[in-house]
Amino acid sequence: MVKRLLSMIIMASVGMLTLTGCDNSADSSNGTDSIDSADKTSVTATSEAAKVNTIDWSLVASGEKAVDPANYKYPFALDSQNVRDYAEYFDVDNATAQHNLTISMASNEALSKLLDQLSDSYTSHEIIDSKDMKLVIHTTPDVAASRYDYVLSDDFAKGLVLPIEIKPDGKKSDVKGHGEVQE
């Protein structure tokens, strides 16, 4: 009987220690050791921010210096059929068409470098053909939005600048032609 009583007392004591160890209300009365709701919000926000991946543009950079597009020797003549067709299709002038045609043909240089970092976060991309051409990369929401002016290094478009925009909108779409997104 004594053994049984002692074992019940020991079990009760262990149970009480376990319950007391888990009870945060017994820690302090002023709340300095517990997380209040404002602190929980900042902890959650910090945790969410830690989940966002940012592009390391230094790993993408080509190391080339940008050139003046007005004085660039383009691989397409300003009055060539390709340039005129491009200008008509995208409703831009021939000089813009010549510039955009050259950059769009060399854009895979930058895209391949970005895909190395994006991995499973990549969803799609498009080239926006307009007076202000750019490469838009659509990603999952875990990637931070950003912009970067990539200087092409391939001889075909060496020194020309390709503006890049990272959009974490998860957009997956069929692309027809250059940058015309089918929704």
JSON list of C-alpha atoms in Angstrom, two decimals:
[
{"chain": "A", "resi": 1, "resn": "MET", "atom": "CA", "xyz": [0.00, 0.00, 0.00]},
{"chain": "A", "resi": 2, "resn": "VAL", "atom": "CA", "xyz": [2.83, 2.40, 0.83]},
{"chain": "A", "resi": 3, "resn": "LYS", "atom": "CA", "xyz": [4.55, 1.55, -2.47]},
{"chain": "A", "resi": 4, "resn": "ARG", "atom": "CA", "xyz": [1.37, 2.22, -4.35]},
{"chain": "A", "resi": 5, "resn": "LEU", "atom": "CA", "xyz": [0.86, 5.56, -2.54]},
{"chain": "A", "resi": 6, "resn": "LEU", "atom": "CA", "xyz": [4.47, 6.60, -3.20]},
{"chain": "A", "resi": 7, "resn": "SER", "atom": "CA", "xyz": [4.18, 5.71, -6.88]},
{"chain": "A", "resi": 8, "resn": "MET", "atom": "CA", "xyz": [0.95, 7.75, -7.17]},
{"chain": "A", "resi": 9, "resn": "ILE", "atom": "CA", "xyz": [2.62, 10.73, -5.46]},
{"chain": "A", "resi": 10, "resn": "ILE", "atom": "CA", "xyz": [5.63, 10.50, -7.78]},
{"chain": "A", "resi": 11, "resn": "MET", "atom": "CA", "xyz": [3.40, 10.23, -10.86]},
{"chain": "A", "resi": 12, "resn": "ALA", "atom": "CA", "xyz": [1.30, 13.18, -9.68]},
{"chain": "A", "resi": 13, "resn": "SER", "atom": "CA", "xyz": [4.46, 15.24, -9.05]},
{"chain": "A", "resi": 14, "resn": "VAL", "atom": "CA", "xyz": [5.84, 14.43, -12.51]},
{"chain": "A", "resi": 15, "resn": "GLY", "atom": "CA", "xyz": [2.47, 15.30, -14.05]},
{"chain": "A", "resi": 16, "resn": "MET", "atom": "CA", "xyz": [2.39, 18.63, -12.21]},
{"chain": "A", "resi": 17, "resn": "LEU", "atom": "CA", "xyz": [5.95, 19.46, -13.29]},
{"chain": "A", "resi": 18, "resn": "THR", "atom": "CA", "xyz": [5.06, 18.68, -16.89]},
{"chain": "A", "resi": 19, "resn": "LEU", "atom": "CA", "xyz": [1.93, 20.83, -16.77]},
{"chain": "A", "resi": 20, "resn": "THR", "atom": "CA", "xyz": [3.72, 23.70, -15.03]},
{"chain": "A", "resi": 21, "resn": "GLY", "atom": "CA", "xyz": [6.57, 23.57, -17.59]},
{"chain": "A", "resi": 22, "resn": "CYS", "atom": "CA", "xyz": [4.09, 24.05, -20.43]},
{"chain": "A", "resi": 23, "resn": "ASP", "atom": "CA", "xyz": [2.06, 26.83, -18.83]},
{"chain": "A", "resi": 24, "resn": "ASN", "atom": "CA", "xyz": [3.21, 30.22, -20.19]},
{"chain": "A", "resi": 25, "resn": "SER", "atom": "CA", "xyz": [0.93, 32.15, -17.85]},
{"chain": "A", "resi": 26, "resn": "ALA", "atom": "CA", "xyz": [3.14, 31.16, -14.93]},
{"chain": "A", "resi": 27, "resn": "ASP", "atom": "CA", "xyz": [6.29, 32.59, -16.59]},
{"chain": "A", "resi": 28, "resn": "SER", "atom": "CA", "xyz": [5.79, 36.25, -15.72]},
{"chain": "A", "resi": 29, "resn": "SER", "atom": "CA", "xyz": [3.02, 38.64, -14.94]},
{"chain": "A", "resi": 30, "resn": "ASN", "atom": "CA", "xyz": [4.36, 41.55, -17.00]},
{"chain": "A", "resi": 31, "resn": "GLY", "atom": "CA", "xyz": [4.44, 39.62, -20.31]},
{"chain": "A", "resi": 32, "resn": "THR", "atom": "CA", "xyz": [8.08, 40.35, -21.11]},
{"chain": "A", "resi": 33, "resn": "ASP", "atom": "CA", "xyz": [8.89, 36.68, -21.58]},
{"chain": "A", "resi": 34, "resn": "SER", "atom": "CA", "xyz": [5.87, 35.88, -23.73]},
{"chain": "A", "resi": 35, "resn": "ILE", "atom": "CA", "xyz": [5.13, 37.00, -27.28]},
{"chain": "A", "resi": 36, "resn": "ASP", "atom": "CA", "xyz": [2.21, 39.40, -27.48]},
{"chain": "A", "resi": 37, "resn": "SER", "atom": "CA", "xyz": [0.09, 39.67, -30.63]},
{"chain": "A", "resi": 38, "resn": "ALA", "atom": "CA", "xyz": [2.12, 42.58, -32.08]},
{"chain": "A", "resi": 39, "resn": "ASP", "atom": "CA", "xyz": [5.32, 40.57, -31.70]},
{"chain": "A", "resi": 40, "resn": "LYS", "atom": "CA", "xyz": [3.66, 37.54, -33.31]},
{"chain": "A", "resi": 41, "resn": "THR", "atom": "CA", "xyz": [2.80, 39.71, -36.32]},
{"chain": "A", "resi": 42, "resn": "SER", "atom": "CA", "xyz": [6.40, 40.87, -36.71]},
{"chain": "A", "resi": 43, "resn": "VAL", "atom": "CA", "xyz": [7.68, 37.32, -36.29]},
{"chain": "A", "resi": 44, "resn": "THR", "atom": "CA", "xyz": [5.25, 36.14, -38.98]},
{"chain": "A", "resi": 45, "resn": "ALA", "atom": "CA", "xyz": [6.22, 38.99, -41.30]},
{"chain": "A", "resi": 46, "resn": "THR", "atom": "CA", "xyz": [9.90, 38.23, -40.74]},
{"chain": "A", "resi": 47, "resn": "SER", "atom": "CA", "xyz": [9.28, 34.55, -41.48]},
{"chain": "A", "resi": 48, "resn": "GLU", "atom": "CA", "xyz": [7.40, 35.44, -44.67]},
{"chain": "A", "resi": 49, "resn": "ALA", "atom": "CA", "xyz": [10.18, 37.80, -45.78]},
{"chain": "A", "resi": 50, "resn": "ALA", "atom": "CA", "xyz": [12.73, 35.07, -45.20]},
{"chain": "A", "resi": 51, "resn": "LYS", "atom": "CA", "xyz": [10.82, 32.86, -47.64]},
{"chain": "A", "resi": 52, "resn": "VAL", "atom": "CA", "xyz": [11.18, 35.35, -50.53]},
{"chain": "A", "resi": 53, "resn": "ASN", "atom": "CA", "xyz": [14.02, 34.60, -52.92]},
{"chain": "A", "resi": 54, "resn": "THR", "atom": "CA", "xyz": [15.80, 37.50, -54.54]},
{"chain": "A", "resi": 55, "resn": "ILE", "atom": "CA", "xyz": [17.70, 37.38, -57.79]},
{"chain": "A", "resi": 56, "resn": "ASP", "atom": "CA", "xyz": [21.42, 37.86, -57.33]},
{"chain": "A", "resi": 57, "resn": "TRP", "atom": "CA", "xyz": [21.98, 40.17, -60.29]},
{"chain": "A", "resi": 58, "resn": "SER", "atom": "CA", "xyz": [25.76, 39.98, -59.80]},
{"chain": "A", "resi": 59, "resn": "LEU", "atom": "CA", "xyz": [25.53, 36.34, -60.96]},
{"chain": "A", "resi": 60, "resn": "VAL", "atom": "CA", "xyz": [23.59, 37.44, -64.04]},
{"chain": "A", "resi": 61, "resn": "ALA", "atom": "CA", "xyz": [25.71, 40.47, -64.99]},
{"chain": "A", "resi": 62, "resn": "SER", "atom": "CA", "xyz": [27.76, 40.06, -68.15]},
{"chain": "A", "resi": 63, "resn": "GLY", "atom": "CA", "xyz": [30.53, 42.48, -67.24]},
{"chain": "A", "resi": 64, "resn": "GLU", "atom": "CA", "xyz": [30.08, 44.29, -70.57]},
{"chain": "A", "resi": 65, "resn": "LYS", "atom": "CA", "xyz": [29.75, 48.05, -70.82]},
{"chain": "A", "resi": 66, "resn": "ALA", "atom": "CA", "xyz": [26.62, 49.45, -72.39]},
{"chain": "A", "resi": 67, "resn": "VAL", "atom": "CA", "xyz": [26.97, 51.10, -75.80]},
{"chain": "A", "resi": 68, "resn": "ASP", "atom": "CA", "xyz": [25.01, 53.92, -77.38]},
{"chain": "A", "resi": 69, "resn": "PRO", "atom": "CA", "xyz": [22.26, 52.25, -79.43]},
{"chain": "A", "resi": 70, "resn": "ALA", "atom": "CA", "xyz": [22.13, 55.23, -81.82]},
{"chain": "A", "resi": 71, "resn": "ASN", "atom": "CA", "xyz": [25.71, 54.54, -82.95]},
{"chain": "A", "resi": 72, "resn": "TYR", "atom": "CA", "xyz": [25.55, 50.73, -82.87]},
{"chain": "A", "resi": 73, "resn": "LYS", "atom": "CA", "xyz": [26.36, 48.71, -86.00]},
{"chain": "A", "resi": 74, "resn": "TYR", "atom": "CA", "xyz": [23.26, 46.48, -86.12]},
{"chain": "A", "resi": 75, "resn": "PRO", "atom": "CA", "xyz": [23.28, 43.14, -87.96]},
{"chain": "A", "resi": 76, "resn": "PHE", "atom": "CA", "xyz": [20.11, 44.21, -89.81]},
{"chain": "A", "resi": 77, "resn": "ALA", "atom": "CA", "xyz": [19.99, 47.13, -92.22]},
{"chain": "A", "resi": 78, "resn": "LEU", "atom": "CA", "xyz": [17.53, 49.84, -91.23]},
{"chain": "A", "resi": 79, "resn": "ASP", "atom": "CA", "xyz": [15.61, 49.40, -94.48]},
{"chain": "A", "resi": 80, "resn": "SER", "atom": "CA", "xyz": [15.81, 45.58, -94.64]},
{"chain": "A", "resi": 81, "resn": "GLN", "atom": "CA", "xyz": [12.63, 43.57, -95.14]},
{"chain": "A", "resi": 82, "resn": "ASN", "atom": "CA", "xyz": [12.95, 42.00, -91.67]},
{"chain": "A", "resi": 83, "resn": "VAL", "atom": "CA", "xyz": [13.15, 45.39, -89.99]},
{"chain": "A", "resi": 84, "resn": "ARG", "atom": "CA", "xyz": [10.25, 46.82, -92.03]},
{"chain": "A", "resi": 85, "resn": "ASP", "atom": "CA", "xyz": [8.06, 43.78, -91.30]},
{"chain": "A", "resi": 86, "resn": "TYR", "atom": "CA", "xyz": [8.86, 43.97, -87.59]},
{"chain": "A", "resi": 87, "resn": "ALA", "atom": "CA", "xyz": [8.14, 47.71, -87.52]},
{"chain": "A", "resi": 88, "resn": "GLU", "atom": "CA", "xyz": [4.79, 47.21, -89.20]},
{"chain": "A", "resi": 89, "resn": "TYR", "atom": "CA", "xyz": [3.74, 44.25, -87.07]},
{"chain": "A", "resi": 90, "resn": "PHE", "atom": "CA", "xyz": [4.61, 45.89, -83.73]},
{"chain": "A", "resi": 91, "resn": "ASP", "atom": "CA", "xyz": [3.71, 49.44, -84.83]},
{"chain": "A", "resi": 92, "resn": "VAL", "atom": "CA", "xyz": [7.12, 50.97, -84.11]},
{"chain": "A", "resi": 93, "resn": "ASP", "atom": "CA", "xyz": [9.53, 52.99, -86.26]},
{"chain": "A", "resi": 94, "resn": "ASN", "atom": "CA", "xyz": [12.32, 51.25, -88.21]},
{"chain": "A", "resi": 95, "resn": "ALA", "atom": "CA", "xyz": [15.08, 52.29, -85.80]},
{"chain": "A", "resi": 96, "resn": "THR", "atom": "CA", "xyz": [13.15, 50.81, -82.85]},
{"chain": "A", "resi": 97, "resn": "ALA", "atom": "CA", "xyz": [12.39, 47.68, -84.88]},
{"chain": "A", "resi": 98, "resn": "GLN", "atom": "CA", "xyz": [16.07, 47.27, -85.80]},
{"chain": "A", "resi": 99, "resn": "HIS", "atom": "CA", "xyz": [17.08, 47.63, -82.14]},
{"chain": "A", "resi": 100, "resn": "ASN", "atom": "CA", "xyz": [14.33, 45.37, -80.74]},
{"chain": "A", "resi": 101, "resn": "LEU", "atom": "CA", "xyz": [14.85, 42.68, -83.37]},
{"chain": "A", "resi": 102, "resn": "THR", "atom": "CA", "xyz": [18.53, 42.46, -82.50]},
{"chain": "A", "resi": 103, "resn": "ILE", "atom": "CA", "xyz": [17.94, 42.38, -78.74]},
{"chain": "A", "resi": 104, "resn": "SER", "atom": "CA", "xyz": [15.11, 39.85, -78.92]},
{"chain": "A", "resi": 105, "resn": "MET", "atom": "CA", "xyz": [17.29, 37.47, -80.91]},
{"chain": "A", "resi": 106, "resn": "ALA", "atom": "CA", "xyz": [20.00, 37.69, -78.24]},
{"chain": "A", "resi": 107, "resn": "SER", "atom": "CA", "xyz": [17.70, 37.60, -75.19]},
{"chain": "A", "resi": 108, "resn": "ASN", "atom": "CA", "xyz": [18.31, 33.90, -74.43]},
{"chain": "A", "resi": 109, "resn": "GLU", "atom": "CA", "xyz": [21.74, 34.89, -73.12]},
{"chain": "A", "resi": 110, "resn": "ALA", "atom": "CA", "xyz": [20.16, 36.62, -70.11]},
{"chain": "A", "resi": 111, "resn": "LEU", "atom": "CA", "xyz": [17.25, 34.20, -69.81]},
{"chain": "A", "resi": 112, "resn": "SER", "atom": "CA", "xyz": [19.50, 31.17, -69.37]},
{"chain": "A", "resi": 113, "resn": "LYS", "atom": "CA", "xyz": [21.40, 32.87, -66.53]},
{"chain": "A", "resi": 114, "resn": "LEU", "atom": "CA", "xyz": [18.15, 33.71, -64.76]},
{"chain": "A", "resi": 115, "resn": "LEU", "atom": "CA", "xyz": [16.75, 30.20, -65.13]},
{"chain": "A", "resi": 116, "resn": "ASP", "atom": "CA", "xyz": [19.80, 28.89, -63.25]},
{"chain": "A", "resi": 117, "resn": "GLN", "atom": "CA", "xyz": [18.68, 30.89, -60.20]},
{"chain": "A", "resi": 118, "resn": "LEU", "atom": "CA", "xyz": [14.91, 30.58, -60.58]},
{"chain": "A", "resi": 119, "resn": "SER", "atom": "CA", "xyz": [14.69, 26.80, -61.00]},
{"chain": "A", "resi": 120, "resn": "ASP", "atom": "CA", "xyz": [11.17, 25.70, -60.01]},
{"chain": "A", "resi": 121, "resn": "SER", "atom": "CA", "xyz": [10.06, 29.30, -59.36]},
{"chain": "A", "resi": 122, "resn": "TYR", "atom": "CA", "xyz": [10.02, 30.11, -63.09]},
{"chain": "A", "resi": 123, "resn": "THR", "atom": "CA", "xyz": [6.55, 30.01, -64.70]},
{"chain": "A", "resi": 124, "resn": "SER", "atom": "CA", "xyz": [6.92, 31.80, -68.07]},
{"chain": "A", "resi": 125, "resn": "HIS", "atom": "CA", "xyz": [8.48, 34.72, -69.88]},
{"chain": "A", "resi": 126, "resn": "GLU", "atom": "CA", "xyz": [7.66, 37.17, -72.63]},
{"chain": "A", "resi": 127, "resn": "ILE", "atom": "CA", "xyz": [9.34, 39.91, -74.60]},
{"chain": "A", "resi": 128, "resn": "ILE", "atom": "CA", "xyz": [7.39, 43.14, -74.67]},
{"chain": "A", "resi": 129, "resn": "ASP", "atom": "CA", "xyz": [7.92, 44.61, -78.14]},
{"chain": "A", "resi": 130, "resn": "SER", "atom": "CA", "xyz": [7.34, 48.34, -77.96]},
{"chain": "A", "resi": 131, "resn": "LYS", "atom": "CA", "xyz": [9.28, 51.57, -77.86]},
{"chain": "A", "resi": 132, "resn": "ASP", "atom": "CA", "xyz": [10.45, 50.44, -74.40]},
{"chain": "A", "resi": 133, "resn": "MET", "atom": "CA", "xyz": [11.24, 46.78, -75.04]},
{"chain": "A", "resi": 134, "resn": "LYS", "atom": "CA", "xyz": [11.84, 44.49, -72.06]},
{"chain": "A", "resi": 135, "resn": "LEU", "atom": "CA", "xyz": [12.04, 40.84, -71.07]},
{"chain": "A", "resi": 136, "resn": "VAL", "atom": "CA", "xyz": [9.43, 39.97, -68.45]},
{"chain": "A", "resi": 137, "resn": "ILE", "atom": "CA", "xyz": [10.00, 36.82, -66.39]},
{"chain": "A", "resi": 138, "resn": "HIS", "atom": "CA", "xyz": [6.93, 35.50, -64.57]},
{"chain": "A", "resi": 139, "resn": "THR", "atom": "CA", "xyz": [7.67, 33.56, -61.38]},
{"chain": "A", "resi": 140, "resn": "THR", "atom": "CA", "xyz": [5.93, 32.02, -58.41]},
{"chain": "A", "resi": 141, "resn": "PRO", "atom": "CA", "xyz": [5.18, 34.40, -55.50]},
{"chain": "A", "resi": 142, "resn": "ASP", "atom": "CA", "xyz": [8.27, 33.25, -53.56]},
{"chain": "A", "resi": 143, "resn": "VAL", "atom": "CA", "xyz": [10.52, 35.43, -55.75]},
{"chain": "A", "resi": 144, "resn": "ALA", "atom": "CA", "xyz": [10.91, 39.15, -55.06]},
{"chain": "A", "resi": 145, "resn": "ALA", "atom": "CA", "xyz": [9.90, 41.54, -57.83]},
{"chain": "A", "resi": 146, "resn": "SER", "atom": "CA", "xyz": [12.88, 43.35, -59.32]},
{"chain": "A", "resi": 147, "resn": "ARG", "atom": "CA", "xyz": [14.27, 45.04, -62.41]},
{"chain": "A", "resi": 148, "resn": "TYR", "atom": "CA", "xyz": [17.69, 44.99, -64.02]},
{"chain": "A", "resi": 149, "resn": "ASP", "atom": "CA", "xyz": [19.31, 46.37, -67.16]},
{"chain": "A", "resi": 150, "resn": "TYR", "atom": "CA", "xyz": [21.27, 43.46, -68.60]},
{"chain": "A", "resi": 151, "resn": "VAL", "atom": "CA", "xyz": [24.11, 44.32, -71.00]},
{"chain": "A", "resi": 152, "resn": "LEU", "atom": "CA", "xyz": [24.36, 41.66, -73.70]},
{"chain": "A", "resi": 153, "resn": "SER", "atom": "CA", "xyz": [27.81, 40.16, -74.23]},
{"chain": "A", "resi": 154, "resn": "ASP", "atom": "CA", "xyz": [27.32, 37.94, -77.28]},
{"chain": "A", "resi": 155, "resn": "ASP", "atom": "CA", "xyz": [28.91, 39.41, -80.44]},
{"chain": "A", "resi": 156, "resn": "PHE", "atom": "CA", "xyz": [25.52, 39.55, -82.14]},
{"chain": "A", "resi": 157, "resn": "ALA", "atom": "CA", "xyz": [24.24, 42.28, -79.77]},
{"chain": "A", "resi": 158, "resn": "LYS", "atom": "CA", "xyz": [27.31, 43.07, -77.67]},
{"chain": "A", "resi": 159, "resn": "GLY", "atom": "CA", "xyz": [26.82, 46.13, -75.47]},
{"chain": "A", "resi": 160, "resn": "LEU", "atom": "CA", "xyz": [23.10, 46.58, -76.11]},
{"chain": "A", "resi": 161, "resn": "VAL", "atom": "CA", "xyz": [20.89, 46.75, -73.02]},
{"chain": "A", "resi": 162, "resn": "LEU", "atom": "CA", "xyz": [18.00, 44.36, -72.38]},
{"chain": "A", "resi": 163, "resn": "PRO", "atom": "CA", "xyz": [15.76, 45.61, -69.56]},
{"chain": "A", "resi": 164, "resn": "ILE", "atom": "CA", "xyz": [14.53, 42.69, -67.44]},
{"chain": "A", "resi": 165, "resn": "GLU", "atom": "CA", "xyz": [11.58, 42.69, -65.07]},
{"chain": "A", "resi": 166, "resn": "ILE", "atom": "CA", "xyz": [10.84, 39.90, -62.59]},
{"chain": "A", "resi": 167, "resn": "LYS", "atom": "CA", "xyz": [7.10, 39.58, -61.90]},
{"chain": "A", "resi": 168, "resn": "PRO", "atom": "CA", "xyz": [6.13, 37.14, -59.13]},
{"chain": "A", "resi": 169, "resn": "ASP", "atom": "CA", "xyz": [2.58, 36.76, -60.45]},
{"chain": "A", "resi": 170, "resn": "GLY", "atom": "CA", "xyz": [2.71, 33.04, -61.26]},
{"chain": "A", "resi": 171, "resn": "LYS", "atom": "CA", "xyz": [1.44, 33.76, -64.76]},
{"chain": "A", "resi": 172, "resn": "LYS", "atom": "CA", "xyz": [1.55, 30.80, -67.10]},
{"chain": "A", "resi": 173, "resn": "SER", "atom": "CA", "xyz": [0.33, 31.56, -70.56]},
{"chain": "A", "resi": 174, "resn": "ASP", "atom": "CA", "xyz": [0.61, 30.60, -74.17]},
{"chain": "A", "resi": 175, "resn": "VAL", "atom": "CA", "xyz": [2.70, 33.09, -76.06]},
{"chain": "A", "resi": 176, "resn": "LYS", "atom": "CA", "xyz": [2.00, 33.74, -79.71]},
{"chain": "A", "resi": 177, "resn": "GLY", "atom": "CA", "xyz": [4.60, 35.63, -81.66]},
{"chain": "A", "resi": 178, "resn": "HIS", "atom": "CA", "xyz": [6.85, 37.92, -79.65]},
{"chain": "A", "resi": 179, "resn": "GLY", "atom": "CA", "xyz": [5.44, 38.79, -76.30]},
{"chain": "A", "resi": 180, "resn": "GLU", "atom": "CA", "xyz": [1.79, 38.73, -77.26]},
{"chain": "A", "resi": 181, "resn": "VAL", "atom": "CA", "xyz": [0.27, 36.80, -74.42]},
{"chain": "A", "resi": 182, "resn": "GLN", "atom": "CA", "xyz": [-2.84, 34.70, -75.02]},
{"chain": "A", "resi": 183, "resn": "GLU", "atom": "CA", "xyz": [-4.96, 34.77, -71.88]}
]
